[in-house]
Each structure stands twice: as C-alpha cells, then as structure tokens.
C-alpha cells in the first residue's frame, strides 16, 4: 500500500469487489508511537522509507476512512518496527 499512488482509491476498489460477507485484510508498516521508546525503528522508518511510512493517525485518515476497519498495531521485529493489521468485513 505504501507505494500505490491513489491509496484510498485502491482500498476502495478492494472493498468494492469483495463479496458480501467477505473480508479485506491490509498490513502496512507505521512509525512507532514514540521515537524515544523505539529509536532504531523510528530512524529506520524515517531514513529507509521516508515519506512512505506514516504515523498511525495519518494512515487511518488517509487510507482507512470512510470504511469501518478493525485495526491492530503489531511489533514485528527485534528492533521494534511496527505495523498495522487492518481487517474490514463487508456487510
């Protein structure tokens, strides 16, 4: 999702083509909540991916809105990089 230009439109299309009762699942890295708690993960996110890795509130507002998502923040490496696992079940 990070590199897709029209991210919201891409997610909208995934939701649209999902069957009724089906689900769409996304996983995308996000910046750690605190640079002080996870400095290596924060630096990696800012230096390695720069503009592609966003803070969670920005990710939610730019990509996940207006749909209803269950989102869970996950720490997935030894240095503390974090990601957001998002699931949407289509009614």
PDB file of C-alpha atoms in Angstrom:
ATOM      1  CA  UNK A   1       0.000   0.000   0.000  1.00  0.00           C
ATOM      2  CA  UNK A   2       2.860   2.393   0.662  1.00  0.00           C
ATOM      3  CA  UNK A   3       3.850   2.849  -2.944  1.00  0.00           C
ATOM      4  CA  UNK A   4       0.439   2.850  -4.594  1.00  0.00           C
ATOM      5  CA  UNK A   5      -0.303   6.409  -5.647  1.00  0.00           C
ATOM      6  CA  UNK A   6      -4.071   6.595  -5.179  1.00  0.00           C
ATOM      7  CA  UNK A   7      -4.109   4.560  -1.950  1.00  0.00           C
ATOM      8  CA  UNK A   8      -7.671   5.342  -0.874  1.00  0.00           C
ATOM      9  CA  UNK A   9      -8.974   4.519  -4.338  1.00  0.00           C
ATOM     10  CA  UNK A  10      -7.083   1.206  -4.295  1.00  0.00           C
ATOM     11  CA  UNK A  11      -8.558   0.265  -0.913  1.00  0.00           C
ATOM     12  CA  UNK A  12     -11.993   1.355  -2.102  1.00  0.00           C
ATOM     13  CA  UNK A  13     -11.715  -0.968  -5.076  1.00  0.00           C
ATOM     14  CA  UNK A  14     -10.683  -3.885  -2.839  1.00  0.00           C
ATOM     15  CA  UNK A  15     -13.720  -3.259  -0.621  1.00  0.00           C
ATOM     16  CA  UNK A  16     -15.980  -2.893  -3.656  1.00  0.00           C
ATOM     17  CA  UNK A  17     -15.004  -6.211  -5.262  1.00  0.00           C
ATOM     18  CA  UNK A  18     -15.159  -8.200  -2.011  1.00  0.00           C
ATOM     19  CA  UNK A  19     -18.196 -10.438  -1.808  1.00  0.00           C
ATOM     20  CA  UNK A  20     -20.909  -9.748   0.713  1.00  0.00           C
ATOM     21  CA  UNK A  21     -19.683 -11.311   3.967  1.00  0.00           C
ATOM     22  CA  UNK A  22     -16.107 -11.352   2.624  1.00  0.00           C
ATOM     23  CA  UNK A  23     -13.205  -9.544   4.171  1.00  0.00           C
ATOM     24  CA  UNK A  24     -10.315  -7.362   3.089  1.00  0.00           C
ATOM     25  CA  UNK A  25      -7.084  -7.502   5.099  1.00  0.00           C
ATOM     26  CA  UNK A  26      -4.241  -4.986   4.873  1.00  0.00           C
ATOM     27  CA  UNK A  27      -0.892  -4.893   6.595  1.00  0.00           C
ATOM     28  CA  UNK A  28       1.275  -1.823   6.384  1.00  0.00           C
ATOM     29  CA  UNK A  29       4.216  -0.576   8.445  1.00  0.00           C
ATOM     30  CA  UNK A  30       3.645   2.558  10.525  1.00  0.00           C
ATOM     31  CA  UNK A  31       6.009   4.736  12.522  1.00  0.00           C
ATOM     32  CA  UNK A  32       6.423   3.768  16.187  1.00  0.00           C
ATOM     33  CA  UNK A  33       4.303   5.790  18.604  1.00  0.00           C
ATOM     34  CA  UNK A  34       7.403   7.172  20.293  1.00  0.00           C
ATOM     35  CA  UNK A  35      10.826   7.830  18.812  1.00  0.00           C
ATOM     36  CA  UNK A  36      12.246   7.771  22.352  1.00  0.00           C
ATOM     37  CA  UNK A  37      10.949   4.279  23.153  1.00  0.00           C
ATOM     38  CA  UNK A  38      11.934   2.727  19.796  1.00  0.00           C
ATOM     39  CA  UNK A  39      14.652   4.974  18.343  1.00  0.00           C
ATOM     40  CA  UNK A  40      16.088   2.381  15.927  1.00  0.00           C
ATOM     41  CA  UNK A  41      12.694   1.514  14.467  1.00  0.00           C
ATOM     42  CA  UNK A  42      11.786   5.191  14.153  1.00  0.00           C
ATOM     43  CA  UNK A  43      15.082   6.016  12.411  1.00  0.00           C
ATOM     44  CA  UNK A  44      14.687   3.043  10.065  1.00  0.00           C
ATOM     45  CA  UNK A  45      11.178   4.164   9.158  1.00  0.00           C
ATOM     46  CA  UNK A  46      12.217   7.754   8.500  1.00  0.00           C
ATOM     47  CA  UNK A  47      15.502   7.076   6.716  1.00  0.00           C
ATOM     48  CA  UNK A  48      14.786   3.900   4.799  1.00  0.00           C
ATOM     49  CA  UNK A  49      11.222   4.527   3.653  1.00  0.00           C
ATOM     50  CA  UNK A  50      10.902   8.247   4.295  1.00  0.00           C
ATOM     51  CA  UNK A  51       7.571   9.514   3.058  1.00  0.00           C
ATOM     52  CA  UNK A  52       6.043   6.041   2.647  1.00  0.00           C
ATOM     53  CA  UNK A  53       5.850   5.074   6.324  1.00  0.00           C
ATOM     54  CA  UNK A  54       3.273   7.215   8.088  1.00  0.00           C
ATOM     55  CA  UNK A  55       2.163   7.665  11.689  1.00  0.00           C
ATOM     56  CA  UNK A  56      -0.923   5.597  12.539  1.00  0.00           C
ATOM     57  CA  UNK A  57      -3.435   8.516  12.775  1.00  0.00           C
ATOM     58  CA  UNK A  58      -2.393   9.793   9.348  1.00  0.00           C
ATOM     59  CA  UNK A  59      -2.612   6.290   7.859  1.00  0.00           C
ATOM     60  CA  UNK A  60      -6.097   5.818   9.300  1.00  0.00           C
ATOM     61  CA  UNK A  61      -7.361   9.165   7.995  1.00  0.00           C
ATOM     62  CA  UNK A  62      -5.804   8.908   4.520  1.00  0.00           C
ATOM     63  CA  UNK A  63      -6.379   5.267   3.699  1.00  0.00           C
ATOM     64  CA  UNK A  64      -8.880   3.579   6.014  1.00  0.00           C
ATOM     65  CA  UNK A  65     -11.607   6.211   6.145  1.00  0.00           C
ATOM     66  CA  UNK A  66     -14.588   6.108   5.435  1.00  0.00           C
ATOM     67  CA  UNK A  67     -14.826   2.323   5.892  1.00  0.00           C
ATOM     68  CA  UNK A  68     -15.149   0.535   9.230  1.00  0.00           C
ATOM     69  CA  UNK A  69     -11.895  -1.330   9.978  1.00  0.00           C
ATOM     70  CA  UNK A  70     -10.653  -3.415  12.882  1.00  0.00           C
ATOM     71  CA  UNK A  71      -7.030  -2.335  13.264  1.00  0.00           C
ATOM     72  CA  UNK A  72      -4.387  -3.896  15.477  1.00  0.00           C
ATOM     73  CA  UNK A  73      -0.900  -2.451  15.973  1.00  0.00           C
ATOM     74  CA  UNK A  74       1.807  -5.137  15.860  1.00  0.00           C
ATOM     75  CA  UNK A  75       5.502  -5.001  16.756  1.00  0.00           C
ATOM     76  CA  UNK A  76       7.117  -7.367  14.284  1.00  0.00           C
ATOM     77  CA  UNK A  77      10.887  -7.303  14.695  1.00  0.00           C
ATOM     78  CA  UNK A  78      13.654  -7.305  17.258  1.00  0.00           C
ATOM     79  CA  UNK A  79      14.349  -3.589  16.821  1.00  0.00           C
ATOM     80  CA  UNK A  80      10.696  -2.747  17.333  1.00  0.00           C
ATOM     81  CA  UNK A  81       9.371  -1.846  13.900  1.00  0.00           C
ATOM     82  CA  UNK A  82       5.598  -1.662  13.981  1.00  0.00           C
ATOM     83  CA  UNK A  83       2.791  -2.292  11.562  1.00  0.00           C
ATOM     84  CA  UNK A  84      -0.960  -2.007  11.403  1.00  0.00           C
ATOM     85  CA  UNK A  85      -3.003  -5.122  10.617  1.00  0.00           C
ATOM     86  CA  UNK A  86      -6.401  -3.949   9.353  1.00  0.00           C
ATOM     87  CA  UNK A  87      -9.443  -6.070   8.575  1.00  0.00           C
ATOM     88  CA  UNK A  88     -12.746  -4.970   7.040  1.00  0.00           C
ATOM     89  CA  UNK A  89     -15.703  -7.336   6.770  1.00  0.00           C
ATOM     90  CA  UNK A  90     -18.114  -6.370   4.035  1.00  0.00           C
ATOM     91  CA  UNK A  91     -21.766  -6.428   5.058  1.00  0.00           C
TER      92      UNK A  91
END
